[in-house]
Short mmCIF file of C-alpha atoms in Angstrom, two decimals:
data_model
loop_
_atom_site.label_atom_id
_atom_site.label_comp_id
_atom_site.label_asym_id
_atom_site.label_seq_id
_atom_site.Cartn_x
_atom_site.Cartn_y
_atom_site.Cartn_z
CA MET M 1 -232.56 -82.95 -179.51
CA ILE M 2 -231.07 -85.50 -177.14
CA LEU M 3 -227.54 -84.88 -178.43
CA LEU M 4 -227.96 -81.16 -177.84
CA PHE M 5 -229.27 -81.80 -174.33
CA LEU M 6 -226.42 -84.11 -173.46
CA ALA M 7 -223.87 -81.64 -174.78
CA ALA M 8 -225.41 -78.85 -172.73
CA GLN M 9 -225.17 -81.00 -169.63
CA ALA M 10 -221.46 -81.50 -170.26
CA VAL M 11 -220.63 -77.94 -169.25
CA ALA M 12 -218.42 -78.02 -166.19
CA PRO M 13 -220.49 -77.14 -163.10
CA GLU M 14 -219.69 -74.28 -160.78
CA PHE M 15 -217.44 -76.17 -158.40
CA ALA M 16 -213.99 -75.50 -157.04
CA PRO M 17 -211.38 -75.58 -159.85
CA ASN M 18 -210.44 -79.10 -160.83
CA PRO M 19 -207.12 -79.77 -162.56
CA ASP M 20 -208.85 -82.33 -164.80
CA GLU M 21 -211.44 -79.89 -166.13
CA ALA M 22 -209.21 -78.64 -168.95
CA ARG M 23 -208.63 -82.23 -170.01
CA PHE M 24 -212.36 -82.83 -169.84
CA ALA M 25 -213.11 -79.76 -171.96
CA ALA M 26 -210.64 -80.97 -174.59
CA CYS M 27 -212.19 -84.43 -174.56
CA VAL M 28 -215.70 -83.00 -174.96
CA ALA M 29 -214.54 -80.83 -177.86
CA LEU M 30 -213.08 -83.93 -179.49
CA THR M 31 -216.43 -85.74 -179.27
CA GLU M 32 -217.81 -83.15 -181.67
CA LYS M 33 -214.98 -83.60 -184.18
CA ASP M 34 -213.95 -87.25 -183.92
CA ALA M 35 -216.14 -89.19 -181.52
CA ALA M 36 -214.33 -92.48 -182.09
CA ARG M 37 -211.02 -90.89 -181.17
CA ALA M 38 -212.65 -89.20 -178.15
CA LEU M 39 -213.80 -92.60 -176.97
CA GLU M 40 -210.23 -93.87 -177.13
CA VAL M 41 -208.97 -90.82 -175.26
CA ALA M 42 -211.63 -91.26 -172.58
CA GLY M 43 -210.75 -94.93 -172.22
CA THR M 44 -207.07 -94.15 -171.72
CA TRP M 45 -208.00 -91.51 -169.20
CA GLN M 46 -210.15 -93.98 -167.27
CA VAL M 47 -207.23 -96.43 -167.08
CA GLU M 48 -205.14 -93.58 -165.68
CA GLY M 49 -207.74 -92.95 -162.98
CA GLY M 50 -209.79 -90.24 -164.70
CA GLY M 51 -212.90 -91.05 -162.67
CA VAL M 52 -216.13 -89.10 -163.12
CA LEU M 53 -215.00 -86.77 -165.89
CA ALA M 54 -213.39 -89.52 -167.95
CA ARG M 55 -216.54 -91.64 -167.73
CA GLN M 56 -218.72 -88.67 -168.61
CA CYS M 57 -216.64 -87.94 -171.68
CA ALA M 58 -216.93 -91.58 -172.71
CA GLY M 59 -220.70 -91.25 -172.41
CA LEU M 60 -220.70 -88.15 -174.59
CA ALA M 61 -218.54 -89.89 -177.17
CA TYR M 62 -220.90 -92.86 -177.30
CA ALA M 63 -223.83 -90.45 -177.62
CA SER M 64 -222.16 -88.68 -180.54
CA LEU M 65 -221.82 -92.09 -182.18
CA ARG M 66 -225.50 -92.76 -181.36
CA ARG M 67 -224.51 -95.82 -179.36
CA TRP M 68 -227.13 -95.11 -176.76
CA LEU M 69 -226.94 -98.16 -174.51
CA PRO M 70 -223.19 -97.90 -173.85
CA ALA M 71 -223.68 -94.15 -173.44
CA ALA M 72 -226.27 -94.79 -170.74
CA THR M 73 -223.95 -97.23 -169.00
CA ALA M 74 -221.05 -94.77 -169.09
CA PHE M 75 -223.20 -92.01 -167.60
CA GLN M 76 -224.53 -94.42 -164.97
CA GLN M 77 -220.99 -95.34 -163.96
CA ALA M 78 -220.02 -91.68 -163.84
CA ALA M 79 -223.04 -90.90 -161.65
CA GLU M 80 -222.27 -93.75 -159.28
CA ASP M 81 -218.65 -92.62 -159.09
CA ALA M 82 -219.82 -89.07 -158.37
CA GLU M 83 -222.08 -90.28 -155.56
CA ARG M 84 -219.28 -92.26 -153.97
CA HIS M 85 -217.11 -89.15 -153.93
CA ARG M 86 -219.98 -86.85 -152.91
CA ASP M 87 -219.53 -84.98 -156.15
CA GLY M 88 -222.48 -82.68 -156.90
CA ARG M 89 -222.39 -83.65 -160.55
CA ALA M 90 -224.31 -86.86 -159.81
CA PRO M 91 -227.90 -85.62 -160.47
CA ARG M 92 -227.00 -84.23 -163.88
CA LEU M 93 -225.14 -87.41 -164.76
CA TRP M 94 -228.20 -89.46 -163.84
CA VAL M 95 -230.25 -87.22 -166.15
CA GLN M 96 -227.76 -87.87 -168.95
CA ALA M 97 -228.03 -91.60 -168.31
CA GLY M 98 -231.81 -91.32 -168.42
CA ASN M 99 -231.78 -89.42 -171.70
CA ALA M 100 -229.44 -91.94 -173.30
CA ALA M 101 -231.66 -94.79 -172.13
CA LEU M 102 -234.71 -93.01 -173.57
CA ALA M 103 -232.92 -92.70 -176.90
CA ALA M 104 -232.08 -96.41 -176.74
CA GLY M 105 -235.72 -97.28 -176.06
CA ASP M 106 -234.96 -98.81 -172.67
CA MET M 107 -237.76 -97.15 -170.75
CA ILE M 108 -237.33 -99.20 -167.58
CA LYS M 109 -233.71 -98.14 -167.15
CA ALA M 110 -234.59 -94.59 -168.17
CA GLY M 111 -237.13 -94.44 -165.37
CA GLN M 112 -234.64 -95.83 -162.86
CA TYR M 113 -231.94 -93.36 -163.84
CA LEU M 114 -234.34 -90.43 -163.70
CA ASP M 115 -235.61 -91.63 -160.33
CA ALA M 116 -232.04 -91.35 -159.08
CA ALA M 117 -231.65 -87.89 -160.64
CA ILE M 118 -234.83 -86.52 -159.06
CA SER M 119 -234.52 -88.20 -155.68
CA GLY M 120 -230.99 -86.86 -155.27
CA GLY M 121 -232.39 -83.39 -154.67
CA GLY M 122 -229.72 -81.61 -156.71
CA LEU M 123 -231.92 -80.45 -159.59
CA PHE M 124 -233.80 -77.17 -159.47
CA GLY M 125 -235.95 -75.03 -161.73
CA ALA M 126 -235.86 -75.91 -165.41
CA GLU M 127 -233.44 -78.80 -164.90
CA ALA M 128 -235.84 -80.42 -162.46
CA GLY M 129 -238.78 -79.73 -164.76
CA GLU M 130 -237.13 -81.38 -167.75
CA ALA M 131 -236.17 -84.38 -165.61
CA HIS M 132 -239.80 -84.82 -164.56
CA LEU M 133 -240.86 -84.47 -168.19
CA ASP M 134 -238.40 -87.14 -169.30
CA ARG M 135 -239.46 -89.48 -166.49
CA ALA M 136 -243.07 -89.02 -167.55
CA ARG M 137 -242.13 -90.23 -171.04
CA ALA M 138 -240.56 -93.33 -169.54
CA ARG M 139 -243.53 -93.96 -167.24
CA VAL M 140 -246.08 -93.68 -170.04
CA ALA M 141 -244.10 -96.18 -172.09
CA THR M 142 -244.12 -98.68 -169.21
CA GLY M 143 -247.82 -98.16 -168.46
CA ASP M 144 -247.40 -96.23 -165.20
CA THR M 145 -249.80 -93.45 -166.10
CA ALA M 146 -250.42 -92.32 -162.52
CA THR M 147 -246.77 -91.48 -161.94
CA ALA M 148 -246.56 -90.01 -165.41
CA ARG M 149 -249.43 -87.62 -164.63
CA ALA M 150 -247.74 -86.47 -161.42
CA ASP M 151 -244.49 -85.90 -163.30
CA LEU M 152 -246.21 -83.98 -166.07
CA ASP M 153 -248.04 -81.76 -163.60
CA MET M 154 -244.72 -80.97 -161.94
CA ALA M 155 -243.10 -80.29 -165.30
CA LEU M 156 -245.88 -77.88 -166.21
CA LYS M 157 -245.16 -75.93 -163.02
CA LEU M 158 -241.41 -75.85 -163.52
CA VAL M 159 -241.14 -75.45 -167.32
CA PRO M 160 -244.46 -73.93 -168.41
CA ALA M 161 -242.89 -72.50 -171.56
CA ASP M 162 -241.99 -75.95 -172.91
CA PRO M 163 -244.58 -76.96 -175.53
CA LEU M 164 -243.59 -80.62 -175.21
CA ALA M 165 -244.81 -80.66 -171.61
CA TRP M 166 -248.23 -79.39 -172.69
CA LEU M 167 -248.33 -81.77 -175.67
CA LEU M 168 -247.54 -84.83 -173.57
CA SER M 169 -249.99 -83.73 -170.90
CA ALA M 170 -252.72 -83.35 -173.51
CA THR M 171 -251.92 -86.74 -175.02
CA LEU M 172 -252.05 -88.47 -171.65
CA ALA M 173 -255.33 -86.76 -170.79
CA ARG M 174 -256.82 -87.91 -174.10
CA ARG M 175 -255.71 -91.48 -173.50
CA ASN M 176 -257.24 -91.35 -170.03
CA GLY M 177 -260.55 -90.07 -171.42
CA ASP M 178 -260.26 -86.57 -169.93
CA LEU M 179 -261.09 -84.60 -173.06
CA ALA M 180 -261.63 -81.32 -171.22
CA ARG M 181 -258.08 -81.43 -169.85
CA ALA M 182 -256.78 -82.60 -173.22
CA GLN M 183 -258.41 -79.67 -175.04
CA ALA M 184 -257.08 -77.14 -172.54
CA ASP M 185 -253.53 -78.49 -172.62
CA ILE M 186 -253.29 -78.87 -176.39
CA GLY M 187 -254.44 -75.26 -176.63
CA GLU M 188 -251.47 -74.26 -174.48
CA ALA M 189 -249.14 -76.33 -176.66
CA MET M 190 -250.47 -74.65 -179.80
CA LYS M 191 -249.83 -71.20 -178.32
CA ARG M 192 -246.18 -72.14 -177.78
CA ALA M 193 -245.58 -74.18 -180.94
CA PRO M 194 -248.17 -73.20 -183.56
CA ASP M 195 -246.21 -74.73 -186.44
CA ASP M 196 -245.28 -78.03 -184.79
CA ALA M 197 -246.62 -81.05 -186.68
CA ALA M 198 -246.85 -83.24 -183.58
CA VAL M 199 -248.90 -80.61 -181.77
CA ALA M 200 -251.23 -80.23 -184.75
CA LEU M 201 -251.62 -84.01 -185.02
CA GLU M 202 -252.64 -84.28 -181.38
CA ALA M 203 -255.01 -81.34 -181.74
CA GLY M 204 -256.73 -83.27 -184.50
CA ASN M 205 -256.85 -86.44 -182.44
CA ILE M 206 -258.50 -84.61 -179.57
CA ALA M 207 -260.90 -82.75 -181.85
CA ILE M 208 -262.19 -85.90 -183.56
CA LEU M 209 -262.87 -87.57 -180.21
CA SER M 210 -264.70 -84.42 -179.13
CA GLY M 211 -266.99 -84.63 -182.14
CA ALA M 212 -265.42 -81.66 -183.93
CA GLU M 213 -264.70 -83.21 -187.32
CA ALA M 214 -264.05 -79.93 -189.12
CA ALA M 215 -261.54 -78.86 -186.49
CA ALA M 216 -259.85 -82.26 -186.70
CA ARG M 217 -259.51 -81.96 -190.48
CA THR M 218 -258.04 -78.48 -190.13
CA ALA M 219 -255.53 -79.60 -187.51
CA TRP M 220 -254.42 -82.67 -189.45
CA ALA M 221 -254.03 -80.61 -192.62
CA ALA M 222 -251.83 -78.22 -190.64
CA ALA M 223 -249.68 -81.13 -189.46
CA ILE M 224 -249.19 -82.29 -193.04
CA LYS M 225 -248.33 -78.77 -194.19
CA ALA M 226 -245.85 -78.25 -191.37
CA SER M 227 -243.92 -81.48 -191.91
CA PRO M 228 -245.35 -83.86 -194.52
CA ASP M 229 -242.55 -86.45 -194.27
CA SER M 230 -242.33 -86.55 -190.48
CA PRO M 231 -244.01 -89.31 -188.45
CA ALA M 232 -246.61 -86.77 -187.30
CA GLY M 233 -247.26 -85.57 -190.84
CA ARG M 234 -247.68 -89.11 -192.12
CA ALA M 235 -249.97 -90.02 -189.21
CA ALA M 236 -252.13 -86.98 -189.96
CA ALA M 237 -252.34 -87.97 -193.63
CA ASP M 238 -253.43 -91.48 -192.63
CA ALA M 239 -256.04 -90.05 -190.28
CA LEU M 240 -257.52 -87.89 -193.03
CA LYS M 241 -257.52 -90.84 -195.40
CA ARG M 242 -259.41 -92.99 -192.91
CA LEU M 243 -261.90 -90.21 -192.30
CA GLY M 244 -262.73 -89.95 -196.01
CA ALA M 245 -264.25 -87.02 -197.85
CA PRO M 246 -266.21 -84.41 -195.89
CA LYS M 247 -269.90 -85.23 -195.67
#
């Protein structure tokens, strides 16, 4: 998912023609075929003064190699370079840095990068919504649930069709003891992703806390059926095992 997002963000923005954009497009294409070679090409380009685009391609190459920390650093450097040159690419580059940091498990840096992306004011519509959603993930991981709730509420306004936004909102509401909000939001997630194991798992978690054991069993069974070997499927199986046979 993250690789697809980062690749989508690599599309050249609608700026005035740049003579380096053809070189960038070739470098990006190479990341999909031979990421190690693309990293070498990007490094040579940086030595030659490639700037923002060379650093961005290096980040994409690292991401293709699943070397998330150096990918985050490359995107960070590209974003900083873009800001120095008043290049409108900066907000998207900060988002890429944030996504790479999330993949690396560095939630503090992810939050910082996404702060920069959002505060820059260059993200709108779905892009802004997904940035708020990603920052919420980072905030939850670092225990900042108040900021996470504000980000999730904004994400729900900007990307209401994204089931992940509803799922994360429901999960946060459950953890905060707001079962009414949790039930409403997981219902929205289920409408948008009825066969998603993670959604079914959370539906079961909310149901059991609400005293609806039968509904919890049904939801967890659905999670197992949808994806038995996934983390969500295994968690649902464990939950059913702990619950024991129906009374």
